[in-house]
Amino acid sequence: MIYLDNAATTPMLNEVLDEMMPYMKDNYGNPSSIHKLGRQANNALQLARKRISTLINTTGEIVFASGATEANNLALKGLTNSMKNKGNHVITSSIEHDAILEPCKELERNGLDVTYLPVDKYGMIELDELESAIKEETILISIMFANNEVGTIQPIKEIAEIAHKHDIVFHTDAVQVVGKIAVDVQALGIDMITLSAHKMYGPKGVGVLCINNDLKIEPILHGGGQEDQIRSGTQNVAGIVGMGKAAELSIQHMDEYTNHVTKLRDHLIDSTSSEIRFSKLNGHPTQRLPSNAHFTFLGVNGEDLIIKLDENGIEASTGSACSIKKQKASHVLMAMGFNYEEITGSLRLTLGIQNTIDEIELTVSKLGIIVNELREISPYKYKYT
Ligand SMILES: Cc1ncc(COP(=O)(O)O)c(C=O)c1O
């Protein structure tokens, strides 16, 4: 099997699992207990916090949650609740993951005002448009670091500068970025950042919201007051240990990870573009994740392509796993101005550190054959032969 769906989830590294195992068996203490087993579990949480803080270079508070979906909900609802006396306007982009868009809709249902910024054909927001959208009442800007479908990386430092010039909090969903390229929260001026363990070779069901120490966040879950009163609920100790280990491995191997995946991506893009006719790379040509290649193959249905690739042992995707579940057309490609045919023919191939150049070559050759076969039976055959 060739796994090219690393934006949906990454395989867990052996070292990560090895470090988690004792916390699923013998070290089963509750980190809030004051006895030895409890202290052991608490120490493990503190080590994970330290490793994650080092990975993203922050002195802010690391709050563990059940994943990035919860962390994003906490960022949006927690911050707007705590600042409701200051204002009621939030700015985000039209290409965010549903884990931002859906809580934004909930904010709107609760009477807040949300602006969804448009993007250009590469999936990039326009800084002038961001600045013009700011109002007296704006309290939060939440723009994703890089898009999960097309891989476009936003100008994060510039967005943070605009936010701070107007005394607005800046949050970014960096799920697709952290562990793939170096992220320096302090240098970039990020106030709140969301991470997910299972997108960086760690376990599923663990996420982080890192919050600048000056900010106050209202909890969205009420209970025992764990995670410094911000996120109640007994922590997923083994999962958090795994995320901490994944962070440590990322710190140690960051250049190696980035260089390897970039080399694979460039080879994939170059050979697909030269060998498969009527193919088009989507997303930004340079400001893109090292792990992302997103194409349109005109005259082909992307879902047929996924099925045929799967039959040939290649795991790929048309876009976000969540959008597929909801059976809706990609809101990201629509926001980028794609027409029906371009959206239908899209394929996302996302790379990980475990992939090899041989896998990429095999994928491109199989892809070429499958695209030709599908075009043969397409009603648009006359256009693409
Ligand atoms: C950009 C982005 N944000 C949030 C999420 C949700 O992450 P989780 O599965 O940890 O809830 C995803 C997962 O696909 C994502 O790609």
Coordinates of N, CA and C in Angstrom, one line a residue, residues 195-278:
L195 N -3.1 22.9 17.6 CA -2.3 21.8 17.0 C -3.1 20.5 17.2
S196 N -2.7 19.5 16.4 CA -3.4 18.2 16.6 C -2.3 17.1 16.5
A197 N -2.3 16.1 17.4 CA -1.2 15.1 17.5 C -1.2 14.2 16.3
H198 N -2.4 13.9 15.8 CA -2.5 12.8 14.7 C -2.1 13.3 13.4
K199 N -1.8 14.6 13.3 CA -1.3 15.2 12.0 C 0.2 15.3 12.0
M200 N 0.8 14.9 13.2 CA 2.3 15.1 13.3 C 2.9 13.8 13.9
Y201 N 2.4 12.6 13.4 CA 2.9 11.3 13.7 C 2.7 10.9 15.1
G202 N 1.7 11.5 15.8 CA 1.3 11.1 17.1 C -0.1 10.4 17.1
P203 N -0.7 10.2 18.3 CA -2.0 9.5 18.3 C -3.2 10.4 18.0
K204 N -4.3 9.7 17.7 CA -5.6 10.5 17.5 C -6.2 10.8 18.9
G205 N -7.0 11.9 18.9 CA -7.7 12.2 20.1 C -7.0 13.1 21.1
V206 N -5.9 13.8 20.6 CA -5.2 14.8 21.4 C -4.9 16.0 20.6
G207 N -5.2 17.1 21.2 CA -4.9 18.4 20.5 C -4.5 19.4 21.6
V208 N -4.0 20.5 21.1 CA -3.5 21.6 22.0 C -4.0 22.9 21.5
L209 N -4.5 23.7 22.5 CA -4.6 25.2 22.2 C -3.5 25.8 23.1
C210 N -2.6 26.5 22.4 CA -1.6 27.3 23.1 C -2.0 28.7 23.2
I211 N -2.0 29.3 24.4 CA -2.6 30.6 24.6 C -1.6 31.5 25.2
N212 N -1.4 32.7 24.6 CA -0.5 33.7 25.1 C -0.9 34.0 26.6
N213 N 0.1 34.2 27.5 CA -0.2 34.3 28.9 C -1.1 35.6 29.2
D214 N -1.1 36.6 28.4 CA -1.9 37.8 28.7 C -3.4 37.6 28.4
L215 N -3.7 36.5 27.8 CA -5.1 36.4 27.4 C -6.0 35.6 28.4
K216 N -7.2 35.9 28.5 CA -8.1 35.2 29.4 C -9.2 34.5 28.5
I217 N -9.3 33.2 28.7 CA -10.3 32.4 27.9 C -11.3 31.8 28.9
E218 N -12.6 32.0 28.5 CA -13.6 31.3 29.3 C -13.7 29.8 28.9
P219 N -13.8 28.9 29.9 CA -13.9 27.5 29.5 C -15.2 27.2 28.8
I220 N -15.1 26.2 27.9 CA -16.4 25.8 27.3 C -16.9 24.5 27.9
L221 N -16.0 23.8 28.6 CA -16.4 22.6 29.3 C -16.3 22.9 30.8
H222 N -17.3 22.6 31.5 CA -17.3 22.9 33.0 C -17.2 21.6 33.8
G223 N -16.3 21.6 34.7 CA -16.1 20.4 35.5 C -15.0 20.5 36.5
G224 N -14.1 19.6 36.6 CA -13.1 19.5 37.7 C -12.0 20.6 37.6
G225 N -12.0 21.4 36.6 CA -11.0 22.5 36.5 C -9.6 22.1 36.1
Q226 N -9.5 20.9 35.5 CA -8.1 20.5 35.0 C -7.6 21.6 33.9
E227 N -6.4 21.4 33.6 CA -5.8 22.3 32.6 C -5.9 23.8 33.0
D228 N -5.6 24.0 34.3 CA -5.6 25.4 34.8 C -6.9 26.1 34.7
Q229 N -8.0 25.3 34.9 CA -9.4 25.8 34.9 C -9.9 26.1 33.5
I230 N -9.1 25.8 32.5 CA -9.5 26.2 31.1 C -10.2 25.0 30.4
R231 N -9.8 23.8 30.7 CA -10.4 22.6 30.0 C -10.6 21.5 31.0
S232 N -11.8 21.4 31.5 CA -12.0 20.3 32.5 C -12.1 19.0 31.9
G233 N -11.8 17.9 32.7 CA -11.8 16.6 32.2 C -10.5 15.9 32.5
T234 N -10.4 14.7 32.9 CA -9.2 14.0 33.2 C -8.4 13.9 31.9
Q235 N -7.2 14.3 31.9 CA -6.4 14.3 30.7 C -6.1 12.9 30.1
N236 N -6.0 12.8 28.8 CA -5.7 11.6 28.1 C -4.1 11.4 28.2
V237 N -3.7 10.9 29.3 CA -2.3 10.9 29.6 C -1.4 10.2 28.6
A238 N -1.8 9.0 28.2 CA -1.0 8.3 27.2 C -0.9 9.0 25.9
G239 N -2.1 9.6 25.4 CA -2.1 10.3 24.2 C -1.2 11.6 24.3
I240 N -1.3 12.2 25.4 CA -0.5 13.5 25.6 C 1.0 13.1 25.6
V241 N 1.3 12.0 26.2 CA 2.7 11.6 26.2 C 3.2 11.3 24.8
G242 N 2.3 10.7 24.0 CA 2.6 10.4 22.6 C 2.8 11.7 21.8
M243 N 1.9 12.7 22.1 CA 2.1 14.0 21.4 C 3.4 14.6 21.7
G244 N 3.8 14.5 23.0 CA 5.0 15.1 23.5 C 6.2 14.4 22.8
K245 N 6.1 13.1 22.7 CA 7.2 12.4 22.0 C 7.3 12.8 20.5
A246 N 6.1 12.9 19.9 CA 6.1 13.3 18.5 C 6.7 14.7 18.3
A247 N 6.5 15.6 19.3 CA 7.0 16.9 19.2 C 8.5 16.8 19.4
E248 N 9.0 16.0 20.3 CA 10.5 15.9 20.5 C 11.1 15.4 19.2
L249 N 10.5 14.4 18.6 CA 11.1 13.8 17.3 C 11.1 14.9 16.2
S250 N 10.1 15.7 16.2 CA 10.0 16.8 15.2 C 11.1 17.8 15.4
I251 N 11.4 18.1 16.7 CA 12.4 19.1 17.0 C 13.8 18.5 16.5
Q252 N 14.0 17.2 16.8 CA 15.3 16.6 16.4 C 15.5 16.5 14.9
H253 N 14.4 16.2 14.2 CA 14.5 15.8 12.8 C 13.9 16.8 11.8
M254 N 13.6 18.0 12.3 CA 12.8 19.0 11.5 C 13.3 19.2 10.1
D255 N 14.6 19.5 10.0 CA 15.2 19.8 8.7 C 15.1 18.5 7.8
E256 N 15.4 17.4 8.4 CA 15.4 16.1 7.6 C 13.9 15.9 7.1
Y257 N 12.9 16.0 8.0 CA 11.5 15.8 7.6 C 11.2 16.7 6.5
T258 N 11.5 18.0 6.7 CA 11.0 19.0 5.7 C 11.7 18.8 4.3
N259 N 13.0 18.5 4.4 CA 13.7 18.3 3.1 C 13.3 17.1 2.4
H260 N 13.1 16.0 3.1 CA 12.7 14.7 2.5 C 11.3 14.9 1.8
V261 N 10.4 15.5 2.5 CA 9.0 15.6 2.0 C 8.9 16.6 0.8
T262 N 9.7 17.7 0.9 CA 9.8 18.7 -0.1 C 10.3 18.0 -1.4
K263 N 11.3 17.2 -1.3 CA 11.9 16.5 -2.5 C 10.8 15.6 -3.1
L264 N 10.1 14.9 -2.3 CA 9.1 14.0 -2.9 C 8.0 14.8 -3.6
R265 N 7.6 15.9 -2.9 CA 6.5 16.7 -3.4 C 6.9 17.3 -4.8
D266 N 8.1 17.8 -4.9 CA 8.6 18.5 -6.1 C 8.6 17.5 -7.2
H267 N 9.1 16.3 -6.9 CA 9.2 15.2 -7.9 C 7.8 14.8 -8.4
L268 N 6.9 14.7 -7.4 CA 5.5 14.4 -7.7 C 4.8 15.4 -8.6
I269 N 5.1 16.7 -8.3 CA 4.4 17.8 -9.1 C 5.1 17.8 -10.5
D270 N 6.4 17.8 -10.5 CA 7.1 17.9 -11.8 C 6.7 16.7 -12.8
S271 N 6.7 15.5 -12.2 CA 6.4 14.4 -13.1 C 5.0 14.3 -13.5
T272 N 4.1 14.6 -12.6 CA 2.7 14.6 -12.9 C 2.4 15.6 -14.0
S273 N 2.9 16.8 -13.8 CA 2.6 17.9 -14.7 C 3.2 17.6 -16.1
S274 N 4.4 16.9 -16.2 CA 5.0 16.7 -17.5 C 4.4 15.4 -18.1
E275 N 4.0 14.4 -17.3 CA 3.6 13.2 -17.9 C 2.1 13.0 -18.1
I276 N 1.3 13.8 -17.4 CA -0.2 13.6 -17.5 C -0.8 14.8 -18.1
R277 N -1.3 14.7 -19.3 CA -1.9 15.8 -20.1 C -3.1 16.4 -19.4
F278 N -3.4 17.6 -19.6 CA -4.6 18.3 -19.0 C -4.6 18.2 -17.5

